[in-house]
PDB file of C-alpha atoms in Angstrom:
ATOM      1  CA  MET A   1     -19.978 -21.263  15.558  1.00 76.00           C
ATOM      2  CA  THR A   2     -18.050 -19.818  12.883  1.00 81.00           C
ATOM      3  CA  VAL A   3     -13.846 -20.434  13.392  1.00 85.00           C
ATOM      4  CA  GLU A   4     -12.169 -17.269  12.112  1.00 85.00           C
ATOM      5  CA  THR A   5      -9.108 -17.718   9.173  1.00 84.00           C
ATOM      6  CA  LEU A   6      -5.961 -16.110   9.333  1.00 81.00           C
ATOM      7  CA  GLU A   7      -7.059 -14.061   7.043  1.00 83.00           C
ATOM      8  CA  ASP A   8      -9.457 -13.310   8.688  1.00 81.00           C
ATOM      9  CA  LYS A   9      -7.185 -12.309  11.921  1.00 83.00           C
ATOM     10  CA  ILE A  10      -5.212 -10.479   9.591  1.00 79.00           C
ATOM     11  CA  LYS A  11      -8.178  -7.942   8.931  1.00 78.00           C
ATOM     12  CA  ARG A  12      -9.573  -7.365  11.540  1.00 78.00           C
ATOM     13  CA  TYR A  13      -6.349  -6.753  12.990  1.00 72.00           C
ATOM     14  CA  TRP A  14      -5.171  -3.936  10.094  1.00 77.00           C
ATOM     15  CA  ASN A  15      -9.061  -2.780  10.443  1.00 65.00           C
ATOM     16  CA  ASN A  16      -8.776  -2.329  13.976  1.00 76.00           C
ATOM     17  CA  GLN A  17      -5.257  -0.016  14.083  1.00 79.00           C
ATOM     18  CA  PRO A  18      -4.254   0.791   9.742  1.00 67.00           C
ATOM     19  CA  CYS A  19      -0.298   0.760   9.748  1.00 75.00           C
ATOM     20  CA  ASN A  20       1.162   4.497  11.181  1.00 79.00           C
ATOM     21  CA  ILE A  21      -2.570   5.200  12.825  1.00 73.00           C
ATOM     22  CA  ARG A  22      -0.786   6.436  15.809  1.00 77.00           C
ATOM     23  CA  HIS A  23       1.876   8.660  14.451  1.00 78.00           C
ATOM     24  CA  GLY A  24      -0.200  11.675  14.288  1.00 75.00           C
ATOM     25  CA  GLN A  25      -1.104  13.693  16.815  1.00 81.00           C
ATOM     26  CA  SER A  26      -4.056  16.208  15.512  1.00 83.00           C
ATOM     27  CA  GLN A  27      -7.490  14.220  13.615  1.00 84.00           C
ATOM     28  CA  PRO A  28      -6.773  11.113  12.378  1.00 84.00           C
ATOM     29  CA  GLY A  29      -8.061  12.028   8.599  1.00 85.00           C
ATOM     30  CA  SER A  30      -7.038  15.901   8.636  1.00 89.00           C
ATOM     31  CA  LEU A  31      -4.468  16.624   6.515  1.00 92.00           C
ATOM     32  CA  GLU A  32      -2.237  17.664   9.721  1.00 93.00           C
ATOM     33  CA  PHE A  33      -2.338  13.745  10.070  1.00 90.00           C
ATOM     34  CA  PHE A  34      -1.197  12.719   6.968  1.00 93.00           C
ATOM     35  CA  GLN A  35       1.485  14.946   7.056  1.00 94.00           C
ATOM     36  CA  GLU A  36       2.702  13.900  10.779  1.00 94.00           C
ATOM     37  CA  VAL A  37       2.656  10.609   9.689  1.00 91.00           C
ATOM     38  CA  SER A  38       4.500  10.792   6.796  1.00 95.00           C
ATOM     39  CA  ALA A  39       7.206  13.331   8.461  1.00 95.00           C
ATOM     40  CA  ARG A  40       7.023  10.580  11.467  1.00 94.00           C
ATOM     41  CA  ARG A  41       7.506   7.753   8.861  1.00 94.00           C
ATOM     42  CA  TYR A  42      10.226   9.589   6.467  1.00 96.00           C
ATOM     43  CA  ARG A  43      11.665  10.843   9.180  1.00 95.00           C
ATOM     44  CA  VAL A  44      12.352   6.917  11.101  1.00 94.00           C
ATOM     45  CA  GLU A  45      12.508   5.184   7.501  1.00 93.00           C
ATOM     46  CA  ALA A  46      14.804   7.677   5.728  1.00 95.00           C
ATOM     47  CA  HIS A  47      16.181   5.737   2.720  1.00 95.00           C
ATOM     48  CA  ILE A  48      12.160   4.677   1.799  1.00 96.00           C
ATOM     49  CA  PRO A  49      11.832   7.353  -0.588  1.00 97.00           C
ATOM     50  CA  GLU A  50      15.292   6.548  -2.369  1.00 97.00           C
ATOM     51  CA  PHE A  51      14.515   2.281  -2.025  1.00 97.00           C
ATOM     52  CA  ALA A  52      10.616   4.038  -3.922  1.00 97.00           C
ATOM     53  CA  GLY A  53      12.198   6.542  -6.312  1.00 98.00           C
ATOM     54  CA  PHE A  54       8.945   8.438  -6.643  1.00 98.00           C
ATOM     55  CA  HIS A  55      10.211  10.079  -8.897  1.00 97.00           C
ATOM     56  CA  LEU A  56      11.155   8.202 -11.756  1.00 98.00           C
ATOM     57  CA  TRP A  57       7.006   6.988 -12.118  1.00 98.00           C
ATOM     58  CA  GLN A  58       6.455  10.198 -13.659  1.00 98.00           C
ATOM     59  CA  GLY A  59       3.655   9.211 -16.229  1.00 98.00           C
ATOM     60  CA  LYS A  60       3.645   5.815 -15.632  1.00 98.00           C
ATOM     61  CA  ARG A  61       1.677   3.598 -14.286  1.00 98.00           C
ATOM     62  CA  VAL A  62       1.820   2.360 -10.188  1.00 98.00           C
ATOM     63  CA  LEU A  63      -0.112  -0.265  -8.404  1.00 98.00           C
ATOM     64  CA  GLU A  64       0.866  -1.058  -4.635  1.00 98.00           C
ATOM     65  CA  ILE A  65       0.132  -3.376  -2.312  1.00 97.00           C
ATOM     66  CA  GLY A  66      -1.031  -2.543   1.259  1.00 94.00           C
ATOM     67  CA  PRO A  67      -1.010   1.394   1.188  1.00 96.00           C
ATOM     68  CA  GLY A  68      -2.174   1.757   4.028  1.00 91.00           C
ATOM     69  CA  ILE A  69      -3.416   4.939   5.065  1.00 92.00           C
ATOM     70  CA  GLY A  70      -1.533   6.388   1.851  1.00 95.00           C
ATOM     71  CA  SER A  71       2.047   8.127   2.963  1.00 96.00           C
ATOM     72  CA  ASP A  72       3.686   6.514  -0.291  1.00 97.00           C
ATOM     73  CA  ALA A  73       0.621   6.379  -2.511  1.00 98.00           C
ATOM     74  CA  ALA A  74       0.861  10.086  -1.575  1.00 98.00           C
ATOM     75  CA  GLU A  75       4.043  10.888  -2.856  1.00 98.00           C
ATOM     76  CA  PHE A  76       3.919   8.249  -5.583  1.00 98.00           C
ATOM     77  CA  ALA A  77       0.724  10.741  -7.070  1.00 98.00           C
ATOM     78  CA  ARG A  78       2.639  14.057  -5.625  1.00 97.00           C
ATOM     79  CA  ASN A  79       5.090  12.876  -8.108  1.00 98.00           C
ATOM     80  CA  GLY A  80       2.992  12.194 -11.434  1.00 98.00           C
ATOM     81  CA  ALA A  81       2.703   8.537 -11.276  1.00 98.00           C
ATOM     82  CA  GLU A  82      -1.041   7.363 -12.056  1.00 98.00           C
ATOM     83  CA  TYR A  83      -1.947   5.206  -8.939  1.00 98.00           C
ATOM     84  CA  TYR A  84      -3.857   1.736  -8.629  1.00 98.00           C
ATOM     85  CA  ALA A  85      -3.659   0.503  -4.470  1.00 98.00           C
ATOM     86  CA  ILE A  86      -5.381  -2.720  -3.166  1.00 97.00           C
ATOM     87  CA  ASP A  87      -5.525  -3.179   0.444  1.00 94.00           C
ATOM     88  CA  TYR A  88      -6.848  -6.014   2.826  1.00 90.00           C
ATOM     89  CA  SER A  89      -8.164  -3.442   4.974  1.00 92.00           C
ATOM     90  CA  GLU A  90     -11.486  -1.730   4.152  1.00 93.00           C
ATOM     91  CA  GLU A  91     -10.029   0.831   7.110  1.00 92.00           C
ATOM     92  CA  SER A  92      -6.984   1.511   5.563  1.00 93.00           C
ATOM     93  CA  ILE A  93      -8.557   2.034   2.408  1.00 95.00           C
ATOM     94  CA  LYS A  94     -10.961   4.649   3.653  1.00 95.00           C
ATOM     95  CA  LEU A  95      -8.262   6.710   5.343  1.00 94.00           C
ATOM     96  CA  ALA A  96      -5.920   6.795   2.111  1.00 96.00           C
ATOM     97  CA  GLN A  97      -8.570   7.684   0.004  1.00 97.00           C
ATOM     98  CA  LYS A  98      -9.417  10.259   2.726  1.00 95.00           C
ATOM     99  CA  ARG A  99      -6.190  11.681   2.338  1.00 95.00           C
ATOM    100  CA  PHE A 100      -6.323  11.319  -1.525  1.00 97.00           C
ATOM    101  CA  GLU A 101      -9.396  14.323  -0.829  1.00 96.00           C
ATOM    102  CA  ALA A 102      -7.479  16.518   1.188  1.00 94.00           C
ATOM    103  CA  GLU A 103      -4.032  16.589  -1.072  1.00 94.00           C
ATOM    104  CA  GLY A 104      -6.195  16.545  -3.984  1.00 96.00           C
ATOM    105  CA  LEU A 105      -4.897  13.828  -6.066  1.00 98.00           C
ATOM    106  CA  GLU A 106      -5.916  11.221  -7.410  1.00 97.00           C
ATOM    107  CA  GLY A 107      -5.761   7.171  -7.602  1.00 98.00           C
ATOM    108  CA  ILE A 108      -8.165   3.910  -7.895  1.00 97.00           C
ATOM    109  CA  PHE A 109      -8.292   1.921  -4.926  1.00 97.00           C
ATOM    110  CA  ARG A 110      -9.329  -0.886  -4.246  1.00 96.00           C
ATOM    111  CA  CYS A 111     -10.034  -3.414  -1.222  1.00 94.00           C
ATOM    112  CA  GLY A 112      -9.090  -6.877  -1.163  1.00 92.00           C
ATOM    113  CA  ASP A 113      -7.052  -9.760  -0.881  1.00 93.00           C
ATOM    114  CA  ALA A 114      -3.590  -9.068  -3.847  1.00 95.00           C
ATOM    115  CA  SER A 115      -3.663 -12.822  -3.448  1.00 94.00           C
ATOM    116  CA  ASP A 116      -6.963 -13.383  -5.169  1.00 95.00           C
ATOM    117  CA  PRO A 117      -6.806 -13.123  -9.485  1.00 96.00           C
ATOM    118  CA  ALA A 118      -9.923 -11.158  -9.422  1.00 95.00           C
ATOM    119  CA  MET A 119      -8.336  -7.976  -8.077  1.00 94.00           C
ATOM    120  CA  TYR A 120      -6.482  -7.423 -11.320  1.00 95.00           C
ATOM    121  CA  VAL A 121      -9.876  -8.215 -13.106  1.00 92.00           C
ATOM    122  CA  ASN A 122     -10.137  -4.448 -15.236  1.00 94.00           C
ATOM    123  CA  LEU A 123      -6.515  -3.066 -14.015  1.00 95.00           C
ATOM    124  CA  PRO A 124      -4.316  -2.142 -16.949  1.00 97.00           C
ATOM    125  CA  LYS A 125      -0.483  -3.661 -16.711  1.00 98.00           C
ATOM    126  CA  PHE A 126       0.861  -1.742 -14.360  1.00 98.00           C
ATOM    127  CA  ASP A 127       5.455  -0.032 -14.585  1.00 98.00           C
ATOM    128  CA  LEU A 128       5.698  -0.510 -11.510  1.00 98.00           C
ATOM    129  CA  VAL A 129       3.889  -3.063  -8.816  1.00 98.00           C
ATOM    130  CA  TYR A 130       4.893  -1.820  -4.846  1.00 98.00           C
ATOM    131  CA  SER A 131       4.918  -3.118  -1.439  1.00 97.00           C
ATOM    132  CA  TYR A 132       6.913  -1.812   1.808  1.00 95.00           C
ATOM    133  CA  GLY A 133       6.273  -4.123   4.380  1.00 89.00           C
ATOM    134  CA  VAL A 134       3.498  -6.003   3.246  1.00 89.00           C
ATOM    135  CA  ILE A 135       3.373  -8.980   1.444  1.00 89.00           C
ATOM    136  CA  HIS A 136       5.131 -10.920   4.568  1.00 85.00           C
ATOM    137  CA  HIS A 137       2.342 -10.474   6.848  1.00 82.00           C
ATOM    138  CA  PHE A 138      -0.475 -12.486   4.367  1.00 83.00           C
ATOM    139  CA  PRO A 139      -0.498 -16.488   4.120  1.00 83.00           C
ATOM    140  CA  ALA A 140      -0.069 -16.569   0.380  1.00 88.00           C
ATOM    141  CA  ILE A 141       3.015 -14.774  -0.301  1.00 90.00           C
ATOM    142  CA  ASP A 142       3.539 -16.760  -3.207  1.00 92.00           C
ATOM    143  CA  LYS A 143      -0.001 -16.373  -4.776  1.00 95.00           C
ATOM    144  CA  ILE A 144       0.433 -12.548  -4.965  1.00 95.00           C
ATOM    145  CA  ILE A 145       3.965 -12.311  -6.395  1.00 95.00           C
ATOM    146  CA  ASN A 146       2.634 -14.737  -9.078  1.00 95.00           C
ATOM    147  CA  ASN A 147       0.102 -12.424  -9.695  1.00 96.00           C
ATOM    148  CA  VAL A 148       2.351  -9.579  -9.489  1.00 96.00           C
ATOM    149  CA  HIS A 149       4.073 -11.302 -12.598  1.00 94.00           C
ATOM    150  CA  PHE A 150       0.904 -11.025 -13.963  1.00 95.00           C
ATOM    151  CA  ALA A 151      -0.175  -7.138 -13.265  1.00 97.00           C
ATOM    152  CA  LEU A 152       3.430  -5.714 -14.332  1.00 98.00           C
ATOM    153  CA  THR A 153       3.727  -4.878 -17.693  1.00 97.00           C
ATOM    154  CA  LYS A 154       7.196  -6.747 -20.248  1.00 96.00           C
ATOM    155  CA  ASP A 155       9.608  -4.549 -19.295  1.00 96.00           C
ATOM    156  CA  GLY A 156       7.919  -3.324 -15.698  1.00 98.00           C
ATOM    157  CA  GLU A 157       9.460  -3.770 -11.834  1.00 97.00           C
ATOM    158  CA  PHE A 158       8.196  -4.980  -8.908  1.00 97.00           C
ATOM    159  CA  ARG A 159       9.631  -3.054  -5.845  1.00 97.00           C
ATOM    160  CA  PHE A 160       8.878  -4.504  -2.374  1.00 94.00           C
ATOM    161  CA  MET A 161      10.073  -4.748   1.216  1.00 92.00           C
ATOM    162  CA  VAL A 162       9.623  -7.400   3.379  1.00 87.00           C
ATOM    163  CA  TYR A 163      11.438  -7.448   7.098  1.00 81.00           C
ATOM    164  CA  ALA A 164      13.774  -9.773   8.641  1.00 75.00           C
ATOM    165  CA  LYS A 165      13.322 -11.955  12.123  1.00 71.00           C
ATOM    166  CA  ASN A 166      16.819 -10.165  12.820  1.00 65.00           C
TER     167      ASN A 166
END
């Protein structure tokens, strides 16, 4: 009998219900669905655009850890960032890629564990590493942060948000 690890449980959870998948009424994966999800996201969490500073990264390299179905990803790409992503959930990556196709955006997506240094092999250095509400869901936060340190350019920035208990 194989014992399911915490990492396996995390992956199964996010593959079964990618973040914000229930926030649209249209067919999941359709352009209308993605527009509904983003409209709700930025209405409910109106502070995200200011925190992310999407417009600040035009012509810069951005790596997002945990893009989910790609709401913030699309904003970075729409604003001219050279966009990359790492997500643990295959289903989230599939939907984010579908979103980019539907919106005519460009980005590079990798499915895997952001705490694994191998995920960063053959990637460039980044001006911004961004992670909103993601890394606290994973047990190896220290390893993720260490990888981020090595993924940033000399003057690069790490913008992340983790949820507090209260």
